[in-house]
mmCIF file of C-alpha atoms in Angstrom:
data_model
loop_
_atom_site.group_PDB
_atom_site.id
_atom_site.type_symbol
_atom_site.label_atom_id
_atom_site.label_comp_id
_atom_site.label_asym_id
_atom_site.label_seq_id
_atom_site.Cartn_x
_atom_site.Cartn_y
_atom_site.Cartn_z
ATOM 1 C CA MET A 1 109.942 -153.464 -131.373
ATOM 2 C CA GLN A 2 111.660 -156.060 -129.224
ATOM 3 C CA THR A 3 108.924 -157.883 -127.167
ATOM 4 C CA LYS A 4 111.153 -160.081 -125.263
ATOM 5 C CA GLU A 5 114.067 -159.500 -122.865
ATOM 6 C CA GLN A 6 116.929 -162.495 -122.993
ATOM 7 C CA SER A 7 119.757 -163.178 -120.855
ATOM 8 C CA ASN A 8 122.897 -161.958 -122.033
ATOM 9 C CA ILE A 9 125.117 -163.600 -123.675
ATOM 10 C CA LYS A 10 128.813 -162.511 -123.146
ATOM 11 C CA PRO A 11 131.228 -163.260 -125.637
ATOM 12 C CA ARG A 12 135.238 -163.872 -124.293
ATOM 13 C CA ARG A 13 137.650 -161.488 -123.685
ATOM 14 C CA LEU A 14 140.471 -160.959 -126.418
ATOM 15 C CA LYS A 15 144.465 -162.265 -126.882
ATOM 16 C CA THR A 16 146.958 -161.686 -128.487
ATOM 17 C CA GLY A 17 147.511 -163.067 -131.500
ATOM 18 C CA ASP A 18 143.689 -163.414 -131.932
ATOM 19 C CA THR A 19 142.090 -162.542 -135.247
ATOM 20 C CA ILE A 20 140.009 -158.996 -135.674
ATOM 21 C CA ALA A 21 136.760 -158.706 -138.678
ATOM 22 C CA VAL A 22 137.282 -155.115 -139.670
ATOM 23 C CA LEU A 23 133.446 -153.989 -141.254
ATOM 24 C CA SER A 24 132.191 -150.800 -142.853
ATOM 25 C CA PRO A 25 128.354 -151.898 -141.736
ATOM 26 C CA SER A 26 127.488 -147.946 -142.305
ATOM 27 C CA TRP A 27 129.550 -145.618 -144.264
ATOM 28 C CA GLY A 28 132.799 -145.890 -146.893
ATOM 29 C CA GLY A 29 135.238 -143.932 -145.045
ATOM 30 C CA ALA A 30 137.693 -146.801 -145.418
ATOM 31 C CA PHE A 31 137.324 -146.118 -149.115
ATOM 32 C CA LEU A 32 137.511 -142.116 -148.951
ATOM 33 C CA PHE A 33 140.306 -141.801 -146.758
ATOM 34 C CA PRO A 34 142.687 -145.293 -146.368
ATOM 35 C CA HIS A 35 145.555 -143.880 -144.932
ATOM 36 C CA ILE A 36 143.620 -143.173 -141.612
ATOM 37 C CA PHE A 37 141.733 -146.337 -141.985
ATOM 38 C CA GLU A 38 144.568 -148.250 -142.034
ATOM 39 C CA ASP A 39 146.638 -146.094 -139.363
ATOM 40 C CA GLY A 40 143.820 -147.480 -137.387
ATOM 41 C CA ILE A 41 144.599 -151.114 -138.473
ATOM 42 C CA ASP A 42 148.436 -150.668 -137.411
ATOM 43 C CA VAL A 43 147.521 -149.629 -133.944
ATOM 44 C CA LEU A 44 145.382 -153.082 -133.903
ATOM 45 C CA LYS A 45 148.123 -154.961 -135.138
ATOM 46 C CA ASN A 46 150.989 -153.538 -133.399
ATOM 47 C CA ASP A 47 149.575 -152.489 -130.019
ATOM 48 C CA PHE A 48 147.501 -154.918 -129.812
ATOM 49 C CA GLY A 49 148.967 -157.940 -131.626
ATOM 50 C CA PHE A 50 145.688 -158.839 -133.310
ATOM 51 C CA LYS A 51 145.511 -160.401 -137.004
ATOM 52 C CA ILE A 52 143.297 -158.554 -139.446
ATOM 53 C CA LYS A 53 140.672 -159.881 -141.701
ATOM 54 C CA GLU A 54 138.601 -157.141 -143.949
ATOM 55 C CA PHE A 55 135.452 -158.765 -145.611
ATOM 56 C CA PRO A 56 134.338 -157.800 -149.525
ATOM 57 C CA THR A 57 132.433 -154.533 -148.452
ATOM 58 C CA THR A 58 135.193 -153.069 -146.311
ATOM 59 C CA ARG A 59 136.801 -150.812 -148.572
ATOM 60 C CA MET A 60 133.328 -150.368 -150.529
ATOM 61 C CA SER A 61 132.730 -147.063 -151.467
ATOM 62 C CA PRO A 62 130.423 -145.417 -150.131
ATOM 63 C CA LYS A 63 128.092 -145.107 -152.743
ATOM 64 C CA GLU A 64 128.170 -148.952 -153.296
ATOM 65 C CA LEU A 65 127.912 -149.394 -149.769
ATOM 66 C CA HIS A 66 124.608 -146.898 -149.441
ATOM 67 C CA GLU A 67 122.893 -148.966 -152.452
ATOM 68 C CA ASN A 68 123.873 -152.539 -150.896
ATOM 69 C CA PRO A 69 122.431 -152.740 -147.295
ATOM 70 C CA GLN A 70 121.912 -156.679 -147.569
ATOM 71 C CA LYS A 71 125.336 -156.923 -148.390
ATOM 72 C CA ARG A 72 126.410 -154.809 -145.348
ATOM 73 C CA ALA A 73 124.592 -157.255 -143.393
ATOM 74 C CA GLU A 74 125.848 -160.413 -144.981
ATOM 75 C CA ASP A 75 129.104 -159.500 -143.919
ATOM 76 C CA LEU A 76 128.341 -159.106 -141.025
ATOM 77 C CA ASN A 77 126.461 -162.531 -140.285
ATOM 78 C CA ASP A 78 129.377 -164.301 -142.367
ATOM 79 C CA ALA A 79 131.732 -162.915 -139.717
ATOM 80 C CA PHE A 80 129.906 -163.879 -136.452
ATOM 81 C CA LYS A 81 129.769 -167.573 -138.571
ATOM 82 C CA ASP A 82 133.280 -167.444 -138.936
ATOM 83 C CA GLU A 83 135.183 -169.660 -136.311
ATOM 84 C CA SER A 84 138.996 -168.109 -136.916
ATOM 85 C CA ILE A 85 137.191 -164.890 -136.161
ATOM 86 C CA SER A 86 137.341 -163.349 -132.081
ATOM 87 C CA GLY A 87 136.298 -159.640 -132.650
ATOM 88 C CA ILE A 88 134.615 -157.538 -134.856
ATOM 89 C CA ILE A 89 135.270 -153.435 -134.972
ATOM 90 C CA CYS A 90 133.185 -151.142 -137.138
ATOM 91 C CA SER A 91 135.749 -149.040 -139.875
ATOM 92 C CA ILE A 92 133.338 -145.871 -138.692
ATOM 93 C CA GLY A 93 130.146 -145.056 -138.014
ATOM 94 C CA GLY A 94 127.488 -143.082 -140.523
ATOM 95 C CA ASP A 95 124.099 -142.614 -140.909
ATOM 96 C CA ASP A 96 122.082 -145.462 -141.933
ATOM 97 C CA SER A 97 123.439 -149.152 -140.432
ATOM 98 C CA ILE A 98 119.805 -149.577 -139.500
ATOM 99 C CA ARG A 99 118.904 -150.438 -142.763
ATOM 100 C CA ILE A 100 120.715 -153.389 -142.780
ATOM 101 C CA LEU A 101 119.235 -154.701 -139.425
ATOM 102 C CA LYS A 102 116.394 -156.948 -140.970
ATOM 103 C CA TYR A 103 119.112 -158.806 -143.096
ATOM 104 C CA LEU A 104 120.576 -159.805 -139.058
ATOM 105 C CA ASP A 105 121.123 -163.769 -138.850
ATOM 106 C CA ILE A 106 119.765 -162.955 -135.003
ATOM 107 C CA GLU A 107 120.201 -166.897 -134.298
ATOM 108 C CA ALA A 108 123.455 -167.470 -136.181
ATOM 109 C CA ILE A 109 124.817 -164.167 -134.158
ATOM 110 C CA LYS A 110 123.945 -165.373 -131.121
ATOM 111 C CA ASN A 111 125.091 -168.852 -131.325
ATOM 112 C CA ASN A 112 128.205 -167.314 -132.059
ATOM 113 C CA PRO A 113 128.987 -164.818 -129.688
ATOM 114 C CA LYS A 114 132.004 -162.637 -130.087
ATOM 115 C CA LEU A 115 133.495 -159.105 -129.227
ATOM 116 C CA ILE A 116 131.365 -156.678 -131.722
ATOM 117 C CA MET A 117 132.321 -152.474 -131.138
ATOM 118 C CA GLY A 118 131.621 -149.151 -132.387
ATOM 119 C CA TYR A 119 130.312 -145.937 -131.969
ATOM 120 C CA SER A 120 128.224 -143.116 -133.544
ATOM 121 C CA ASP A 121 125.770 -144.686 -135.796
ATOM 122 C CA SER A 122 127.035 -148.442 -134.696
ATOM 123 C CA THR A 123 124.329 -147.433 -132.254
ATOM 124 C CA THR A 124 122.134 -149.225 -134.033
ATOM 125 C CA ILE A 125 123.619 -152.326 -134.810
ATOM 126 C CA LEU A 126 124.660 -152.583 -131.023
ATOM 127 C CA CYS A 127 121.635 -151.784 -129.146
ATOM 128 C CA TYR A 128 119.863 -154.108 -131.626
ATOM 129 C CA LEU A 129 122.361 -157.374 -130.882
ATOM 130 C CA ASN A 130 121.982 -156.286 -127.166
ATOM 131 C CA LEU A 131 118.159 -156.411 -127.761
ATOM 132 C CA HIS A 132 118.604 -160.440 -128.029
ATOM 133 C CA GLY A 133 121.010 -161.299 -125.678
ATOM 134 C CA LEU A 134 124.263 -160.271 -126.738
ATOM 135 C CA VAL A 135 126.739 -157.968 -124.863
ATOM 136 C CA THR A 136 127.434 -155.495 -127.156
ATOM 137 C CA TYR A 137 130.822 -152.991 -127.069
ATOM 138 C CA TYR A 138 130.574 -149.362 -127.079
ATOM 139 C CA GLY A 139 134.138 -147.837 -127.610
ATOM 140 C CA SER A 140 136.355 -147.034 -130.376
ATOM 141 C CA SER A 141 135.916 -147.600 -134.345
ATOM 142 C CA ILE A 142 138.938 -148.169 -136.634
ATOM 143 C CA MET A 143 138.971 -144.853 -137.514
ATOM 144 C CA GLY A 144 137.290 -142.723 -135.120
ATOM 145 C CA GLY A 145 139.672 -143.932 -131.923
ATOM 146 C CA PHE A 146 141.880 -146.601 -132.824
ATOM 147 C CA SER A 147 143.764 -144.415 -135.343
ATOM 148 C CA TYR A 148 144.563 -141.478 -132.945
ATOM 149 C CA ILE A 149 144.934 -143.481 -130.013
ATOM 150 C CA ARG A 150 148.461 -143.535 -129.231
ATOM 151 C CA CYS A 151 147.492 -139.615 -128.939
ATOM 152 C CA PHE A 152 146.416 -140.824 -125.689
ATOM 153 C CA PRO A 153 148.636 -143.286 -123.851
ATOM 154 C CA GLU A 154 145.924 -143.630 -121.105
ATOM 155 C CA ALA A 155 143.452 -144.603 -123.025
ATOM 156 C CA LEU A 156 145.544 -146.755 -124.594
ATOM 157 C CA ALA A 157 146.505 -148.160 -121.619
ATOM 158 C CA GLU A 158 142.981 -148.626 -120.553
ATOM 159 C CA TYR A 159 141.802 -150.368 -123.908
ATOM 160 C CA LYS A 160 144.403 -153.029 -123.664
ATOM 161 C CA GLU A 161 143.814 -153.578 -119.669
ATOM 162 C CA VAL A 162 140.218 -153.780 -120.942
ATOM 163 C CA LEU A 163 140.493 -156.387 -124.009
ATOM 164 C CA LEU A 164 142.791 -158.348 -123.509
ATOM 165 C CA SER A 165 142.493 -158.672 -119.736
ATOM 166 C CA GLY A 166 138.937 -158.420 -119.508
ATOM 167 C CA HIS A 167 139.914 -155.999 -116.050
ATOM 168 C CA CYS A 168 137.750 -153.046 -115.683
ATOM 169 C CA ASN A 169 136.224 -152.062 -112.766
ATOM 170 C CA GLU A 170 135.793 -148.047 -111.963
ATOM 171 C CA ILE A 171 135.130 -145.316 -115.114
ATOM 172 C CA LYS A 172 137.350 -142.933 -114.166
ATOM 173 C CA PRO A 173 137.493 -139.597 -116.228
ATOM 174 C CA PHE A 174 140.458 -139.249 -118.509
ATOM 175 C CA THR A 175 142.831 -136.480 -117.723
ATOM 176 C CA GLU A 176 143.352 -135.536 -121.533
ATOM 177 C CA TRP A 177 140.718 -135.071 -124.224
ATOM 178 C CA THR A 178 140.554 -133.072 -127.676
ATOM 179 C CA ASP A 179 137.561 -132.577 -129.474
ATOM 180 C CA GLY A 180 138.580 -133.931 -132.963
ATOM 181 C CA TYR A 181 140.880 -134.381 -135.952
ATOM 182 C CA LYS A 182 143.062 -132.768 -138.100
ATOM 183 C CA ASN A 183 141.355 -132.183 -141.759
ATOM 184 C CA TRP A 184 141.727 -136.194 -142.974
ATOM 185 C CA GLY A 185 141.789 -134.751 -146.756
ATOM 186 C CA GLU A 186 145.696 -133.873 -145.899
ATOM 187 C CA ILE A 187 148.147 -136.787 -145.346
ATOM 188 C CA GLY A 188 150.136 -134.814 -143.518
ATOM 189 C CA ASN A 189 147.434 -134.443 -140.600
ATOM 190 C CA ARG A 190 147.722 -138.311 -140.351
ATOM 191 C CA GLY A 191 147.413 -139.412 -136.648
ATOM 192 C CA LYS A 192 146.997 -135.612 -135.339
ATOM 193 C CA VAL A 193 144.111 -134.166 -133.641
ATOM 194 C CA ASN A 194 142.918 -131.220 -132.781
ATOM 195 C CA GLU A 195 144.148 -129.466 -129.513
ATOM 196 C CA ILE A 196 145.140 -131.636 -126.215
ATOM 197 C CA ARG A 197 143.082 -130.334 -123.753
ATOM 198 C CA LYS A 198 143.206 -130.824 -119.842
ATOM 199 C CA ASP A 199 140.459 -128.312 -118.943
ATOM 200 C CA ASP A 200 136.776 -129.458 -118.458
ATOM 201 C CA ILE A 201 137.919 -133.105 -116.702
ATOM 202 C CA GLY A 202 135.208 -134.996 -114.518
ATOM 203 C CA HIS A 203 131.932 -136.065 -114.340
ATOM 204 C CA ARG A 204 129.156 -134.180 -113.325
ATOM 205 C CA TRP A 205 126.493 -135.118 -110.920
ATOM 206 C CA ILE A 206 123.365 -132.554 -112.086
ATOM 207 C CA ASN A 207 121.452 -134.753 -110.114
ATOM 208 C CA ARG A 208 121.776 -136.954 -107.232
ATOM 209 C CA GLY A 209 119.467 -140.233 -105.420
ATOM 210 C CA LYS A 210 120.285 -143.143 -103.713
ATOM 211 C CA ILE A 211 122.889 -146.102 -105.301
ATOM 212 C CA SER A 212 121.627 -147.396 -108.315
ATOM 213 C CA SER A 213 122.415 -149.763 -110.246
ATOM 214 C CA GLY A 214 121.355 -151.467 -113.839
ATOM 215 C CA GLN A 215 122.313 -152.680 -117.341
ATOM 216 C CA LEU A 216 124.046 -149.944 -119.823
ATOM 217 C CA TRP A 217 121.816 -149.417 -122.977
ATOM 218 C CA GLY A 218 121.872 -146.595 -125.300
ATOM 219 C CA GLY A 219 124.350 -144.735 -127.387
ATOM 220 C CA CYS A 220 124.138 -141.752 -130.192
ATOM 221 C CA ILE A 221 121.244 -139.734 -129.136
ATOM 222 C CA GLU A 222 120.330 -139.053 -132.774
ATOM 223 C CA VAL A 223 120.765 -142.226 -134.053
ATOM 224 C CA LEU A 224 118.223 -143.469 -130.956
ATOM 225 C CA ASP A 225 116.131 -141.050 -132.315
ATOM 226 C CA MET A 226 116.452 -142.462 -135.953
ATOM 227 C CA MET A 227 115.686 -145.930 -133.951
ATOM 228 C CA ASN A 228 112.479 -144.991 -132.432
ATOM 229 C CA GLY A 229 109.223 -146.891 -132.919
ATOM 230 C CA THR A 230 111.372 -149.078 -135.658
ATOM 231 C CA LEU A 231 112.138 -153.348 -134.847
ATOM 232 C CA ALA A 232 115.462 -151.601 -133.265
ATOM 233 C CA TRP A 233 113.225 -149.846 -129.981
ATOM 234 C CA PRO A 234 112.576 -151.853 -126.903
ATOM 235 C CA GLU A 235 109.413 -152.386 -125.299
ATOM 236 C CA ILE A 236 108.656 -150.730 -122.326
ATOM 237 C CA GLU A 237 109.069 -152.866 -119.911
ATOM 238 C CA PHE A 238 112.653 -153.197 -121.198
ATOM 239 C CA TRP A 239 113.432 -150.024 -119.143
ATOM 240 C CA ASP A 240 113.349 -151.531 -115.823
ATOM 241 C CA SER A 241 116.101 -152.381 -115.226
ATOM 242 C CA ARG A 242 118.697 -150.343 -117.206
ATOM 243 C CA ILE A 243 120.778 -147.109 -117.358
ATOM 244 C CA LEU A 244 120.026 -144.554 -120.155
ATOM 245 C CA MET A 245 123.497 -143.524 -121.925
ATOM 246 C CA ILE A 246 123.298 -140.773 -124.515
ATOM 247 C CA GLU A 247 125.922 -138.960 -126.555
ATOM 248 C CA THR A 248 126.368 -136.619 -129.299
ATOM 249 C CA SER A 249 127.266 -136.615 -132.856
ATOM 250 C CA GLU A 250 129.590 -133.791 -134.636
ATOM 251 C CA GLY A 251 126.271 -132.656 -136.093
ATOM 252 C CA LYS A 252 126.225 -131.277 -132.801
ATOM 253 C CA PRO A 253 122.612 -131.286 -131.896
ATOM 254 C CA THR A 254 121.419 -128.205 -129.454
ATOM 255 C CA PRO A 255 120.839 -128.864 -126.202
ATOM 256 C CA ARG A 256 117.421 -127.739 -127.228
ATOM 257 C CA GLN A 257 116.732 -130.438 -130.028
ATOM 258 C CA ILE A 258 118.230 -132.687 -127.340
ATOM 259 C CA GLY A 259 116.085 -131.510 -124.499
ATOM 260 C CA PHE A 260 112.889 -132.826 -127.677
ATOM 261 C CA ILE A 261 114.439 -136.259 -127.561
ATOM 262 C CA LEU A 262 114.691 -136.536 -123.912
ATOM 263 C CA ARG A 263 110.596 -135.338 -124.001
ATOM 264 C CA ASN A 264 109.551 -138.587 -126.259
ATOM 265 C CA PHE A 265 111.373 -140.382 -123.913
ATOM 266 C CA GLY A 266 109.384 -138.823 -120.499
ATOM 267 C CA VAL A 267 106.329 -138.831 -122.053
ATOM 268 C CA GLN A 268 107.118 -142.565 -123.290
ATOM 269 C CA GLY A 269 107.501 -143.831 -119.888
ATOM 270 C CA ILE A 270 111.196 -144.496 -120.379
ATOM 271 C CA LEU A 271 112.533 -142.074 -117.954
ATOM 272 C CA ALA A 272 110.143 -143.252 -115.027
ATOM 273 C CA ARG A 273 111.739 -146.314 -115.248
ATOM 274 C CA ILE A 274 115.290 -146.724 -116.146
ATOM 275 C CA LYS A 275 118.370 -146.456 -113.046
ATOM 276 C CA GLY A 276 120.239 -143.589 -113.937
ATOM 277 C CA LEU A 277 121.040 -141.319 -117.110
ATOM 278 C CA ILE A 278 124.801 -140.749 -118.207
ATOM 279 C CA VAL A 279 125.281 -138.299 -120.997
ATOM 280 C CA ALA A 280 128.644 -137.912 -122.647
ATOM 281 C CA LYS A 281 131.025 -135.009 -122.925
ATOM 282 C CA ALA A 282 129.156 -133.587 -126.104
ATOM 283 C CA ARG A 283 131.421 -132.655 -128.945
ATOM 284 C CA SER A 284 132.573 -128.999 -130.186
ATOM 285 C CA TYR A 285 130.139 -127.779 -127.412
ATOM 286 C CA SER A 286 131.719 -124.482 -125.404
ATOM 287 C CA GLN A 287 131.216 -124.219 -121.390
ATOM 288 C CA GLU A 288 128.200 -122.151 -122.044
ATOM 289 C CA GLU A 289 126.518 -124.939 -124.330
ATOM 290 C CA LYS A 290 127.320 -127.584 -121.657
ATOM 291 C CA THR A 291 125.907 -125.508 -118.804
ATOM 292 C CA GLU A 292 122.643 -124.883 -120.862
ATOM 293 C CA LEU A 293 122.536 -129.007 -121.497
ATOM 294 C CA ASP A 294 122.614 -129.946 -118.062
ATOM 295 C CA GLN A 295 119.939 -127.442 -117.758
ATOM 296 C CA VAL A 296 118.085 -128.762 -120.389
ATOM 297 C CA ILE A 297 118.037 -132.342 -118.838
ATOM 298 C CA ILE A 298 117.105 -131.175 -115.438
ATOM 299 C CA LYS A 299 114.171 -129.201 -116.716
ATOM 300 C CA ILE A 300 112.846 -131.634 -118.747
ATOM 301 C CA VAL A 301 113.788 -135.212 -116.467
ATOM 302 C CA ILE A 302 112.967 -133.491 -113.174
ATOM 303 C CA GLY A 303 110.773 -130.613 -114.083
ATOM 304 C CA GLU A 304 108.660 -132.115 -116.678
ATOM 305 C CA PHE A 305 108.629 -136.211 -115.652
ATOM 306 C CA MET A 306 108.976 -135.438 -111.486
ATOM 307 C CA CYS A 307 112.326 -138.603 -111.344
ATOM 308 C CA ASN A 308 113.740 -136.615 -108.820
ATOM 309 C CA GLU A 309 115.695 -139.271 -107.616
ATOM 310 C CA LEU A 310 117.622 -140.097 -110.510
ATOM 311 C CA ASN A 311 121.400 -140.394 -110.969
ATOM 312 C CA ILE A 312 122.188 -138.252 -113.586
ATOM 313 C CA LEU A 313 125.670 -137.340 -114.710
ATOM 314 C CA THR A 314 127.150 -135.944 -117.542
ATOM 315 C CA ASN A 315 130.732 -135.165 -119.232
ATOM 316 C CA VAL A 316 131.127 -138.723 -119.068
ATOM 317 C CA ASP A 317 133.919 -139.347 -121.771
ATOM 318 C CA PHE A 318 132.277 -142.083 -124.360
ATOM 319 C CA GLY A 319 131.422 -140.134 -126.934
ATOM 320 C CA HIS A 320 132.473 -137.746 -130.005
ATOM 321 C CA THR A 321 135.245 -136.616 -128.339
ATOM 322 C CA ASP A 322 138.752 -138.682 -127.734
ATOM 323 C CA PRO A 323 139.908 -140.691 -125.971
ATOM 324 C CA ARG A 324 136.357 -142.793 -125.221
ATOM 325 C CA HIS A 325 136.066 -145.299 -123.394
ATOM 326 C CA ILE A 326 134.572 -148.887 -123.653
ATOM 327 C CA LEU A 327 130.751 -149.553 -122.542
ATOM 328 C CA PRO A 328 129.655 -152.744 -122.797
ATOM 329 C CA LEU A 329 125.576 -152.678 -123.372
ATOM 330 C CA GLY A 330 124.100 -155.421 -120.914
ATOM 331 C CA ILE A 331 126.956 -155.034 -118.271
ATOM 332 C CA SER A 332 125.443 -153.392 -114.581
ATOM 333 C CA LEU A 333 127.114 -150.383 -113.975
ATOM 334 C CA GLU A 334 126.481 -149.171 -109.891
ATOM 335 C CA LEU A 335 126.445 -145.244 -109.697
ATOM 336 C CA ASN A 336 127.232 -143.927 -106.777
ATOM 337 C CA PRO A 337 126.268 -140.555 -105.787
ATOM 338 C CA THR A 338 127.808 -140.598 -102.338
ATOM 339 C CA THR A 339 131.320 -141.362 -103.444
ATOM 340 C CA ASP A 340 130.709 -140.106 -106.912
ATOM 341 C CA ARG A 341 131.835 -143.304 -108.791
ATOM 342 C CA ILE A 342 130.891 -145.582 -111.748
ATOM 343 C CA THR A 343 131.733 -149.124 -110.932
ATOM 344 C CA PHE A 344 131.036 -152.193 -112.951
ATOM 345 C CA VAL A 345 129.229 -154.950 -110.740
ATOM 346 C CA GLU A 346 130.165 -157.870 -112.707
ATOM 347 C CA SER A 347 132.410 -159.091 -115.213
ATOM 348 C CA LEU A 348 132.628 -157.967 -118.417
ATOM 349 C CA PHE A 349 133.293 -160.912 -120.432
ATOM 350 C CA SER A 350 132.165 -165.052 -120.352
#
């Protein structure tokens, strides 16, 4: 477990012409579905004006990646040390990036701060590096997000504003969203998402306390459960100034399963210490299941652990539905239950 909280180290924002390292620290999706991967690369080049650098493991097969966690970590270390690189974006998630953490060169990474972004299984890397002081960015991966962001002009504009200008004062709900992508195995589906929906828009404040603020930390709840008790898990004092953010994967854990994990957090004393709880729009959930999830959260957090004044909001766009906001781990966010506003209270970059 991480025992020492350190001051946040903010990387600089990106600019047109910067070189982005594209890495596969978890699963070899770029090997299996190169057309999806290359669509995401095209967006980074032509919509953002970035240059791209791939590392040895970027297009490695899933089998080779699984067998070589140290090589995956070495690519990440080398990308941070490479002075020509301004940012790092993960190709896709997976399920075992936690195996690379022990091989990371933490001192080199802190001495060469730069943007690193991903979501899902990248939770392990983003959370672990933030425990060591680096602000990290929970947002789209190449194949899960950037490959499809042209389907959502509102999100594309927001990403340009955040990454190239460093501006994002308030998190506002997107006005369109989708629950997933067309089958990757069919080439004709490249760039195509499932139904673009306009229903179920907006944040749901399921519990309101006083205005609160804290530094964001968290990610995919199944991955957080995997991290619990390892070198990537914080000591209890860490939670005193945090807003916990959780989201669910395409594996669709049930509301009951999510409740089990939250109960564990409650027994550890985490729920009593945090300054807020933000829950993402749940992937593949029916409206009834979303209502059930809200009820389970209230039952556990309020009913069992008496966190009556904790601000809790759900249905926020940062999980496995598209599009998703960029949420920086380690940056302070204010939750205002009177105005229903979610605002950053410090700059996202140095």
